[in-house]
PDB file of C-alpha atoms in Angstrom:
ATOM      1  CA  MET A  10      -6.951 -14.767 -19.875  1.00 88.00           C
ATOM      2  CA  ILE A  11      -6.324 -17.202 -17.043  1.00 96.00           C
ATOM      3  CA  HIS A  12      -9.499 -18.592 -15.445  1.00 96.00           C
ATOM      4  CA  ASP A  13     -10.340 -16.967 -12.055  1.00 96.00           C
ATOM      5  CA  VAL A  14      -7.876 -14.077 -12.428  1.00 98.00           C
ATOM      6  CA  LEU A  15      -9.684 -10.741 -12.011  1.00 98.00           C
ATOM      7  CA  ILE A  16      -8.582  -7.373 -13.346  1.00 98.00           C
ATOM      8  CA  ASN A  17     -10.346  -4.263 -12.064  1.00 98.00           C
ATOM      9  CA  LYS A  18      -9.684  -0.678 -13.107  1.00 98.00           C
ATOM     10  CA  LEU A  19      -8.759   1.610 -10.206  1.00 98.00           C
ATOM     11  CA  ASN A  20      -9.327   5.340  -9.893  1.00 97.00           C
ATOM     12  CA  ARG A  21      -6.516   7.821  -9.646  1.00 97.00           C
ATOM     13  CA  ILE A  22      -8.249  10.804  -8.046  1.00 97.00           C
ATOM     14  CA  ASP A  23      -6.868  14.196  -9.021  1.00 97.00           C
ATOM     15  CA  VAL A  24      -6.245  16.092  -5.754  1.00 96.00           C
ATOM     16  CA  LEU A  25      -4.480  19.455  -5.379  1.00 95.00           C
ATOM     17  CA  GLY A  26      -0.985  18.793  -3.993  1.00 97.00           C
ATOM     18  CA  GLY A  27      -0.934  15.080  -4.842  1.00 98.00           C
ATOM     19  CA  ASP A  28      -3.283  12.448  -6.275  1.00 98.00           C
ATOM     20  CA  VAL A  29      -5.087   9.791  -4.283  1.00 98.00           C
ATOM     21  CA  LEU A  30      -4.735   6.255  -5.698  1.00 98.00           C
ATOM     22  CA  GLN A  31      -7.412   3.738  -4.874  1.00 98.00           C
ATOM     23  CA  PHE A  32      -6.395   0.187  -4.104  1.00 98.00           C
ATOM     24  CA  LEU A  33      -8.913  -1.980  -2.220  1.00 98.00           C
ATOM     25  CA  LYS A  34     -12.086  -1.707  -0.132  1.00 98.00           C
ATOM     26  CA  ASN A  35     -13.631  -4.442   2.032  1.00 98.00           C
ATOM     27  CA  ASP A  36     -16.579  -4.866  -0.372  1.00 98.00           C
ATOM     28  CA  ASP A  37     -14.551  -4.870  -3.587  1.00 98.00           C
ATOM     29  CA  ILE A  38     -14.668  -7.859  -5.850  1.00 96.00           C
ATOM     30  CA  GLY A  39     -11.615 -10.039  -5.170  1.00 96.00           C
ATOM     31  CA  TYR A  40     -11.327  -9.140  -1.474  1.00 97.00           C
ATOM     32  CA  LYS A  41     -11.581 -12.156   0.843  1.00 96.00           C
ATOM     33  CA  LYS A  42     -10.041 -11.213   4.179  1.00 97.00           C
ATOM     34  CA  PHE A  43      -7.093  -9.307   5.543  1.00 98.00           C
ATOM     35  CA  GLY A  44      -3.893 -11.195   6.286  1.00 98.00           C
ATOM     36  CA  GLU A  45      -1.096  -8.771   5.445  1.00 98.00           C
ATOM     37  CA  ILE A  46      -0.144  -5.939   3.152  1.00 98.00           C
ATOM     38  CA  TYR A  47       3.379  -5.159   1.990  1.00 98.00           C
ATOM     39  CA  CYS A  48       5.248  -3.371  -0.816  1.00 98.00           C
ATOM     40  CA  SER A  49       7.726  -5.017  -3.172  1.00 98.00           C
ATOM     41  CA  CYS A  50      10.191  -2.970  -5.210  1.00 98.00           C
ATOM     42  CA  ILE A  51      11.554  -4.204  -8.525  1.00 98.00           C
ATOM     43  CA  ASP A  52      14.585  -2.847 -10.362  1.00 98.00           C
ATOM     44  CA  TYR A  53      14.634  -2.141 -14.094  1.00 98.00           C
ATOM     45  CA  ASN A  54      14.595  -5.355 -16.169  1.00 97.00           C
ATOM     46  CA  PHE A  55      14.958  -7.526 -13.067  1.00 97.00           C
ATOM     47  CA  ILE A  56      12.548 -10.490 -12.847  1.00 98.00           C
ATOM     48  CA  LYS A  57      11.201 -11.947  -9.595  1.00 98.00           C
ATOM     49  CA  GLY A  58       9.656 -15.397  -9.922  1.00 96.00           C
ATOM     50  CA  TRP A  59       8.328 -17.935 -10.480  1.00 98.00           C
ATOM     51  CA  LYS A  60       6.331 -18.267  -7.294  1.00 98.00           C
ATOM     52  CA  LYS A  61       3.153 -20.201  -6.537  1.00 98.00           C
ATOM     53  CA  HIS A  62       1.004 -19.901  -3.417  1.00 98.00           C
ATOM     54  CA  ARG A  63      -0.895 -22.897  -2.098  1.00 97.00           C
ATOM     55  CA  LEU A  64      -3.455 -20.941  -0.050  1.00 97.00           C
ATOM     56  CA  VAL A  65      -2.958 -17.246  -0.595  1.00 98.00           C
ATOM     57  CA  THR A  66      -4.922 -14.989  -2.951  1.00 98.00           C
ATOM     58  CA  LEU A  67      -2.971 -11.946  -4.144  1.00 98.00           C
ATOM     59  CA  ASN A  68      -4.442  -8.487  -4.694  1.00 98.00           C
ATOM     60  CA  ILE A  69      -1.844  -6.393  -6.487  1.00 98.00           C
ATOM     61  CA  SER A  70      -1.583  -2.827  -7.786  1.00 98.00           C
ATOM     62  CA  VAL A  71       1.347  -0.777  -9.078  1.00 98.00           C
ATOM     63  CA  PRO A  72       1.321   2.759  -7.646  1.00 98.00           C
ATOM     64  CA  VAL A  73       4.934   3.486  -8.724  1.00 98.00           C
ATOM     65  CA  GLY A  74       6.573   2.759 -12.085  1.00 98.00           C
ATOM     66  CA  LYS A  75       5.684   0.021 -14.543  1.00 98.00           C
ATOM     67  CA  ILE A  76       5.663  -3.747 -13.975  1.00 98.00           C
ATOM     68  CA  LYS A  77       4.918  -6.679 -16.274  1.00 98.00           C
ATOM     69  CA  PHE A  78       3.224  -9.651 -14.638  1.00 98.00           C
ATOM     70  CA  VAL A  79       3.148 -13.084 -16.223  1.00 98.00           C
ATOM     71  CA  ILE A  80       0.790 -15.732 -14.869  1.00 98.00           C
ATOM     72  CA  PHE A  81       1.100 -19.402 -15.801  1.00 98.00           C
ATOM     73  CA  ASP A  82      -1.701 -21.888 -15.233  1.00 98.00           C
ATOM     74  CA  GLU A  83      -0.555 -25.410 -14.344  1.00 97.00           C
ATOM     75  CA  ARG A  84      -3.791 -26.368 -12.528  1.00 98.00           C
ATOM     76  CA  ALA A  85      -4.980 -29.784 -13.695  1.00 96.00           C
ATOM     77  CA  GLY A  86      -8.447 -29.487 -15.234  1.00 97.00           C
ATOM     78  CA  SER A  87      -8.395 -25.695 -15.561  1.00 98.00           C
ATOM     79  CA  ILE A  88      -9.896 -24.362 -18.793  1.00 98.00           C
ATOM     80  CA  SER A  89      -6.766 -22.200 -19.170  1.00 98.00           C
ATOM     81  CA  PHE A  90      -4.322 -25.037 -18.329  1.00 98.00           C
ATOM     82  CA  GLY A  91      -0.908 -24.532 -19.964  1.00 97.00           C
ATOM     83  CA  LYS A  92      -1.612 -20.885 -20.836  1.00 97.00           C
ATOM     84  CA  PHE A  93       0.449 -17.803 -20.017  1.00 97.00           C
ATOM     85  CA  HIS A  94      -1.182 -14.431 -19.445  1.00 97.00           C
ATOM     86  CA  GLU A  95       0.805 -11.216 -19.422  1.00 97.00           C
ATOM     87  CA  ILE A  96      -0.320  -7.805 -18.246  1.00 98.00           C
ATOM     88  CA  ILE A  97       1.551  -4.546 -17.791  1.00 98.00           C
ATOM     89  CA  LEU A  98       0.432  -2.269 -14.953  1.00 98.00           C
ATOM     90  CA  ASP A  99       1.417   1.384 -14.654  1.00 98.00           C
ATOM     91  CA  LYS A 100      -0.153   4.860 -14.423  1.00 95.00           C
ATOM     92  CA  ASN A 101      -1.844   4.378 -17.808  1.00 96.00           C
ATOM     93  CA  ASN A 102      -3.209   0.944 -16.965  1.00 98.00           C
ATOM     94  CA  PHE A 103      -3.948   1.465 -13.294  1.00 98.00           C
ATOM     95  CA  CYS A 104      -5.675  -1.734 -12.185  1.00 98.00           C
ATOM     96  CA  ARG A 105      -5.876  -4.231  -9.369  1.00 98.00           C
ATOM     97  CA  ILE A 106      -5.153  -7.871 -10.293  1.00 98.00           C
ATOM     98  CA  THR A 107      -6.611 -10.605  -8.118  1.00 98.00           C
ATOM     99  CA  ILE A 108      -4.687 -13.866  -8.474  1.00 98.00           C
ATOM    100  CA  PRO A 109      -6.083 -16.989  -6.747  1.00 98.00           C
ATOM    101  CA  PRO A 110      -3.843 -19.730  -5.287  1.00 98.00           C
ATOM    102  CA  LEU A 111      -2.092 -22.417  -7.366  1.00 98.00           C
ATOM    103  CA  LEU A 112      -1.102 -20.138 -10.245  1.00 98.00           C
ATOM    104  CA  TRP A 113       2.557 -19.405 -11.008  1.00 98.00           C
ATOM    105  CA  VAL A 114       3.439 -15.693 -11.048  1.00 98.00           C
ATOM    106  CA  ALA A 115       6.566 -13.787 -12.087  1.00 98.00           C
ATOM    107  CA  PHE A 116       7.064 -10.060 -12.634  1.00 98.00           C
ATOM    108  CA  GLN A 117       9.585  -7.743 -14.254  1.00 98.00           C
ATOM    109  CA  GLY A 118      10.408  -4.056 -13.652  1.00 98.00           C
ATOM    110  CA  LEU A 119       9.901  -1.992 -16.802  1.00 98.00           C
ATOM    111  CA  GLU A 120      10.708   1.498 -15.479  1.00 97.00           C
ATOM    112  CA  GLN A 121      14.296   2.719 -15.550  1.00 96.00           C
ATOM    113  CA  THR A 122      13.953   3.874 -11.984  1.00 92.00           C
ATOM    114  CA  SER A 123      12.645   1.272  -9.557  1.00 95.00           C
ATOM    115  CA  SER A 124       8.961   0.266  -9.625  1.00 98.00           C
ATOM    116  CA  MET A 125       6.826  -0.752  -6.658  1.00 98.00           C
ATOM    117  CA  LEU A 126       3.804  -2.984  -6.191  1.00 98.00           C
ATOM    118  CA  LEU A 127       1.377  -3.300  -3.305  1.00 98.00           C
ATOM    119  CA  ASN A 128       0.181  -6.760  -2.402  1.00 98.00           C
ATOM    120  CA  LEU A 129      -2.680  -7.474  -0.032  1.00 98.00           C
ATOM    121  CA  ILE A 130      -2.839 -11.157   0.913  1.00 98.00           C
ATOM    122  CA  ASP A 131      -5.516 -13.017   2.849  1.00 98.00           C
ATOM    123  CA  TYR A 132      -3.054 -14.890   5.094  1.00 97.00           C
ATOM    124  CA  LYS A 133       0.066 -13.510   6.747  1.00 95.00           C
ATOM    125  CA  HIS A 134       3.260 -14.181   4.818  1.00 92.00           C
ATOM    126  CA  ASN A 135       4.521 -17.716   5.417  1.00 91.00           C
ATOM    127  CA  GLN A 136       7.395 -18.993   3.298  1.00 88.00           C
ATOM    128  CA  LYS A 137       6.220 -22.614   3.759  1.00 93.00           C
ATOM    129  CA  GLU A 138       2.932 -21.867   2.025  1.00 96.00           C
ATOM    130  CA  ALA A 139       4.667 -20.806  -1.204  1.00 97.00           C
ATOM    131  CA  GLU A 140       6.739 -22.647  -3.789  1.00 97.00           C
ATOM    132  CA  ASN A 141       9.491 -21.099  -5.896  1.00 97.00           C
ATOM    133  CA  CYS A 142      11.086 -22.290  -9.095  1.00 97.00           C
ATOM    134  CA  ASP A 143      13.710 -20.977 -11.487  1.00 97.00           C
ATOM    135  CA  ILE A 144      12.671 -18.369 -14.038  1.00 97.00           C
ATOM    136  CA  ASN A 145      13.611 -20.757 -16.878  1.00 96.00           C
ATOM    137  CA  THR A 146      11.274 -23.506 -15.676  1.00 97.00           C
ATOM    138  CA  PHE A 147       8.441 -22.412 -17.971  1.00 97.00           C
ATOM    139  CA  SER A 148       8.990 -21.390 -21.574  1.00 94.00           C
ATOM    140  CA  TYR A 149       7.969 -17.741 -21.448  1.00 96.00           C
ATOM    141  CA  ASN A 150      10.117 -15.415 -23.551  1.00 95.00           C
ATOM    142  CA  TRP A 151      10.996 -12.488 -21.249  1.00 94.00           C
ATOM    143  CA  SER A 152      13.105 -10.686 -23.821  1.00 87.00           C
ATOM    144  CA  LYS A 153      10.272  -9.974 -26.268  1.00 73.00           C
TER     145      LYS A 153
ATOM    146  CA  MET B  21       3.763  12.299  22.287  1.00 88.00           C
ATOM    147  CA  ILE B  22       0.012  12.332  21.773  1.00 96.00           C
ATOM    148  CA  HIS B  23      -1.863   9.834  23.958  1.00 96.00           C
ATOM    149  CA  ASP B  24      -2.999   6.688  22.053  1.00 96.00           C
ATOM    150  CA  VAL B  25      -0.840   7.341  18.971  1.00 98.00           C
ATOM    151  CA  LEU B  26       1.384   4.339  18.232  1.00 98.00           C
ATOM    152  CA  ILE B  27       4.634   4.318  16.297  1.00 98.00           C
ATOM    153  CA  ASN B  28       6.092   0.977  15.240  1.00 98.00           C
ATOM    154  CA  LYS B  29       9.338   0.399  13.365  1.00 98.00           C
ATOM    155  CA  LEU B  30       8.898  -1.515  10.107  1.00 98.00           C
ATOM    156  CA  ASN B  31      11.381  -3.769   8.346  1.00 97.00           C
ATOM    157  CA  ARG B  32      12.767  -2.998   4.940  1.00 97.00           C
ATOM    158  CA  ILE B  33      13.916  -6.432   3.782  1.00 97.00           C
ATOM    159  CA  ASP B  34      16.915  -6.455   1.481  1.00 97.00           C
ATOM    160  CA  VAL B  35      15.955  -8.608  -1.541  1.00 96.00           C
ATOM    161  CA  LEU B  36      17.965  -9.053  -4.744  1.00 96.00           C
ATOM    162  CA  GLY B  37      16.295  -6.992  -7.480  1.00 97.00           C
ATOM    163  CA  GLY B  38      14.212  -4.837  -5.132  1.00 98.00           C
ATOM    164  CA  ASP B  39      13.506  -4.561  -1.397  1.00 98.00           C
ATOM    165  CA  VAL B  40      10.337  -5.740   0.325  1.00 98.00           C
ATOM    166  CA  LEU B  41       8.779  -3.148   2.642  1.00 98.00           C
ATOM    167  CA  GLN B  42       6.602  -4.380   5.481  1.00 98.00           C
ATOM    168  CA  PHE B  43       3.455  -2.469   6.301  1.00 98.00           C
ATOM    169  CA  LEU B  44       0.779  -4.291   8.317  1.00 98.00           C
ATOM    170  CA  LYS B  45      -0.260  -7.811   9.398  1.00 98.00           C
ATOM    171  CA  ASN B  46      -3.590  -8.840  10.895  1.00 98.00           C
ATOM    172  CA  ASP B  47      -2.023  -9.472  14.324  1.00 98.00           C
ATOM    173  CA  ASP B  48       0.069  -6.295  14.450  1.00 98.00           C
ATOM    174  CA  ILE B  49      -0.491  -3.816  17.222  1.00 96.00           C
ATOM    175  CA  GLY B  50      -2.727  -1.016  15.934  1.00 96.00           C
ATOM    176  CA  TYR B  51      -4.679  -3.201  13.494  1.00 97.00           C
ATOM    177  CA  LYS B  52      -8.435  -3.267  14.177  1.00 96.00           C
ATOM    178  CA  LYS B  53     -10.181  -4.395  10.997  1.00 97.00           C
ATOM    179  CA  PHE B  54      -9.987  -3.855   7.265  1.00 98.00           C
ATOM    180  CA  GLY B  55     -12.099  -1.120   5.698  1.00 98.00           C
ATOM    181  CA  GLU B  56      -9.975   0.227   2.858  1.00 98.00           C
ATOM    182  CA  ILE B  57      -6.421   0.875   1.774  1.00 98.00           C
ATOM    183  CA  TYR B  58      -5.321   3.655  -0.547  1.00 98.00           C
ATOM    184  CA  CYS B  59      -2.223   5.697  -1.455  1.00 98.00           C
ATOM    185  CA  SER B  60      -1.953   9.474  -1.160  1.00 98.00           C
ATOM    186  CA  CYS B  61       0.750  11.414  -3.003  1.00 98.00           C
ATOM    187  CA  ILE B  62       2.079  14.717  -1.704  1.00 98.00           C
ATOM    188  CA  ASP B  63       4.113  17.263  -3.662  1.00 98.00           C
ATOM    189  CA  TYR B  64       7.208  18.974  -2.278  1.00 98.00           C
ATOM    190  CA  ASN B  65       6.342  21.483   0.461  1.00 97.00           C
ATOM    191  CA  PHE B  66       2.618  21.078  -0.115  1.00 97.00           C
ATOM    192  CA  ILE B  67       0.513  20.562   3.040  1.00 98.00           C
ATOM    193  CA  LYS B  68      -2.694  18.512   3.193  1.00 98.00           C
ATOM    194  CA  GLY B  69      -4.818  19.114   6.299  1.00 96.00           C
ATOM    195  CA  TRP B  70      -6.123  19.613   8.853  1.00 98.00           C
ATOM    196  CA  LYS B  71      -8.450  16.649   8.886  1.00 98.00           C
ATOM    197  CA  LYS B  72     -10.121  14.831  11.769  1.00 98.00           C
ATOM    198  CA  HIS B  73     -11.930  11.495  11.609  1.00 98.00           C
ATOM    199  CA  ARG B  74     -14.840  10.782  13.919  1.00 97.00           C
ATOM    200  CA  LEU B  75     -14.683   6.966  13.669  1.00 97.00           C
ATOM    201  CA  VAL B  76     -11.710   5.958  11.600  1.00 98.00           C
ATOM    202  CA  THR B  77      -8.309   4.787  12.867  1.00 98.00           C
ATOM    203  CA  LEU B  78      -5.445   5.463  10.446  1.00 98.00           C
ATOM    204  CA  ASN B  79      -2.477   3.133   9.863  1.00 98.00           C
ATOM    205  CA  ILE B  80       0.077   5.025   7.798  1.00 98.00           C
ATOM    206  CA  SER B  81       3.507   4.322   6.334  1.00 98.00           C
ATOM    207  CA  VAL B  82       5.659   6.187   3.816  1.00 98.00           C
ATOM    208  CA  PRO B  83       7.185   3.807   1.251  1.00 98.00           C
ATOM    209  CA  VAL B  84       8.195   6.632  -1.130  1.00 98.00           C
ATOM    210  CA  GLY B  85       9.890   9.928  -0.276  1.00 98.00           C
ATOM    211  CA  LYS B  86       9.703  11.849   2.997  1.00 98.00           C
ATOM    212  CA  ILE B  87       6.625  13.219   4.744  1.00 98.00           C
ATOM    213  CA  LYS B  88       6.194  15.244   7.945  1.00 98.00           C
ATOM    214  CA  PHE B  89       3.047  14.476   9.926  1.00 98.00           C
ATOM    215  CA  VAL B  90       1.710  16.826  12.584  1.00 98.00           C
ATOM    216  CA  ILE B  91      -0.960  15.595  14.990  1.00 98.00           C
ATOM    217  CA  PHE B  92      -2.944  17.968  17.206  1.00 98.00           C
ATOM    218  CA  ASP B  93      -4.914  16.779  20.207  1.00 98.00           C
ATOM    219  CA  GLU B  94      -8.132  18.702  20.886  1.00 97.00           C
ATOM    220  CA  ARG B  95      -9.845  15.851  22.776  1.00 98.00           C
ATOM    221  CA  ALA B  96     -11.381  17.154  26.007  1.00 96.00           C
ATOM    222  CA  GLY B  97      -9.863  15.362  28.985  1.00 97.00           C
ATOM    223  CA  SER B  98      -6.920  13.870  27.055  1.00 98.00           C
ATOM    224  CA  ILE B  99      -3.615  13.936  28.927  1.00 98.00           C
ATOM    225  CA  SER B 100      -2.029  15.383  25.784  1.00 98.00           C
ATOM    226  CA  PHE B 101      -4.812  17.978  25.204  1.00 98.00           C
ATOM    227  CA  GLY B 102      -3.568  21.067  23.355  1.00 97.00           C
ATOM    228  CA  LYS B 103      -0.312  19.388  22.286  1.00 97.00           C
ATOM    229  CA  PHE B 104       1.173  19.033  18.818  1.00 97.00           C
ATOM    230  CA  HIS B 105       3.306  16.052  17.852  1.00 97.00           C
ATOM    231  CA  GLU B 106       5.437  16.008  14.739  1.00 97.00           C
ATOM    232  CA  ILE B 107       7.138  13.053  13.131  1.00 98.00           C
ATOM    233  CA  ILE B 108       9.020  12.677   9.861  1.00 98.00           C
ATOM    234  CA  LEU B 109       8.746   9.336   8.057  1.00 98.00           C
ATOM    235  CA  ASP B 110      11.076   8.244   5.281  1.00 98.00           C
ATOM    236  CA  LYS B 111      13.502   5.439   4.396  1.00 95.00           C
ATOM    237  CA  ASN B 112      15.649   6.250   7.439  1.00 96.00           C
ATOM    238  CA  ASN B 113      12.713   6.367   9.830  1.00 98.00           C
ATOM    239  CA  PHE B 114      10.576   3.635   8.307  1.00 98.00           C
ATOM    240  CA  CYS B 115       7.639   3.247  10.692  1.00 98.00           C
ATOM    241  CA  ARG B 116       3.908   2.723  10.834  1.00 98.00           C
ATOM    242  CA  ILE B 117       1.918   5.372  12.713  1.00 98.00           C
ATOM    243  CA  THR B 118      -1.451   4.389  14.157  1.00 98.00           C
ATOM    244  CA  ILE B 119      -3.675   7.415  14.749  1.00 98.00           C
ATOM    245  CA  PRO B 120      -6.997   6.890  16.563  1.00 98.00           C
ATOM    246  CA  PRO B 121     -10.142   8.938  15.781  1.00 98.00           C
ATOM    247  CA  LEU B 122     -10.740  12.513  16.996  1.00 98.00           C
ATOM    248  CA  LEU B 123      -7.182  13.745  16.469  1.00 98.00           C
ATOM    249  CA  TRP B 124      -6.384  16.450  13.901  1.00 98.00           C
ATOM    250  CA  VAL B 125      -3.782  15.436  11.315  1.00 98.00           C
ATOM    251  CA  ALA B 126      -1.920  17.353   8.620  1.00 98.00           C
ATOM    252  CA  PHE B 127       1.072  16.344   6.521  1.00 98.00           C
ATOM    253  CA  GLN B 128       3.686  17.970   4.308  1.00 98.00           C
ATOM    254  CA  GLY B 129       5.825  16.588   1.471  1.00 98.00           C
ATOM    255  CA  LEU B 130       9.531  16.984   2.224  1.00 98.00           C
ATOM    256  CA  GLU B 131      11.032  15.282  -0.838  1.00 97.00           C
ATOM    257  CA  GLN B 132      11.709  17.351  -3.967  1.00 96.00           C
ATOM    258  CA  THR B 133      10.084  14.681  -6.046  1.00 92.00           C
ATOM    259  CA  SER B 134       6.627  13.594  -4.909  1.00 95.00           C
ATOM    260  CA  SER B 135       6.224  11.450  -1.783  1.00 98.00           C
ATOM    261  CA  MET B 136       3.588   8.790  -1.167  1.00 98.00           C
ATOM    262  CA  LEU B 137       1.885   7.377   1.912  1.00 98.00           C
ATOM    263  CA  LEU B 138      -0.158   4.230   2.389  1.00 98.00           C
ATOM    264  CA  ASN B 139      -3.177   4.454   4.644  1.00 98.00           C
ATOM    265  CA  LEU B 140      -5.128   1.445   5.871  1.00 98.00           C
ATOM    266  CA  ILE B 141      -8.397   2.487   7.523  1.00 98.00           C
ATOM    267  CA  ASP B 142     -10.879   0.374   9.453  1.00 98.00           C
ATOM    268  CA  TYR B 143     -13.965   1.763   7.668  1.00 97.00           C
ATOM    269  CA  LYS B 144     -14.351   2.501   3.977  1.00 95.00           C
ATOM    270  CA  HIS B 145     -13.718   6.124   3.040  1.00 93.00           C
ATOM    271  CA  ASN B 146     -16.770   8.287   3.783  1.00 91.00           C
ATOM    272  CA  GLN B 147     -16.405  12.039   3.490  1.00 88.00           C
ATOM    273  CA  LYS B 148     -19.230  12.594   6.013  1.00 93.00           C
ATOM    274  CA  GLU B 149     -17.256  10.826   8.732  1.00 96.00           C
ATOM    275  CA  ALA B 150     -14.384  13.333   8.502  1.00 97.00           C
ATOM    276  CA  GLU B 151     -14.040  17.028   9.287  1.00 97.00           C
ATOM    277  CA  ASN B 152     -11.674  19.416   7.552  1.00 97.00           C
ATOM    278  CA  CYS B 153     -10.414  22.831   8.611  1.00 97.00           C
ATOM    279  CA  ASP B 154      -8.024  25.399   7.216  1.00 97.00           C
ATOM    280  CA  ILE B 155      -4.297  24.835   7.753  1.00 97.00           C
ATOM    281  CA  ASN B 156      -4.097  28.107   9.727  1.00 96.00           C
ATOM    282  CA  THR B 157      -6.728  27.020  12.277  1.00 97.00           C
ATOM    283  CA  PHE B 158      -4.131  25.731  14.747  1.00 97.00           C
ATOM    284  CA  SER B 159      -0.930  27.614  15.560  1.00 94.00           C
ATOM    285  CA  TYR B 160       1.658  25.169  14.234  1.00 96.00           C
ATOM    286  CA  ASN B 161       4.634  26.777  12.492  1.00 95.00           C
ATOM    287  CA  TRP B 162       5.041  24.860   9.218  1.00 94.00           C
ATOM    288  CA  SER B 163       7.969  26.945   7.994  1.00 87.00           C
ATOM    289  CA  LYS B 164      10.379  25.890  10.761  1.00 73.00           C
TER     290      LYS B 164
END
């Protein structure tokens, strides 16, 4: 596991006519403050990444489909420096991941229909605050 | 329209590999504070409601499927007292509705597969803060 990344199980509450899916409360572990929340869709096998935030902490869940996240730690002095961590989120592993700044993140759609994540961030989206690099920059094998 | 209900168009940003769907920023109109965010699924033709919150303001969008919302104003002295307002949210009418406390709300799934809403509320969920009544309590014709 990557140091400082949190993974918390979420409840999917069985309700007549349609389930309720928990995501985040203001006293949950991993919540800092509210900047913005948005959804990001991801097509089957497509990969978005790598992206690194300088300031922003991500709080992510996957209410639709199945998505693999890979996190890469390039933080000097981190006890997990140089490590990759992969996690697959879907209905069967319904969790919230909290990812602090300065980690590289990429994700891939694993459902044949489109998948969708929710991301609550502690600062409003600002392209200048984030860095992007090509998916081949780090040696993770996406085809395994 | 019901007095104090806000409807704001949201952007669906065309991104290679999967669109990004805006929902809410901390300086958006209608945002008060962060209590909780959750998803609620709704099966085709099923109706959830009526429900009224005493304290909570709802901020709702529909990232998946198609949902009809009906709002009923029973607030004494309101300029829209006794009125119903209906709105259908889906990909083609991608909006955020802000619904203040003391209004009755019910919603119906209109997509043959399940639909899903996001709801950001300014206080954590607390069943005691809300009131529920039977769908037949108010004379709205759901079969039209």
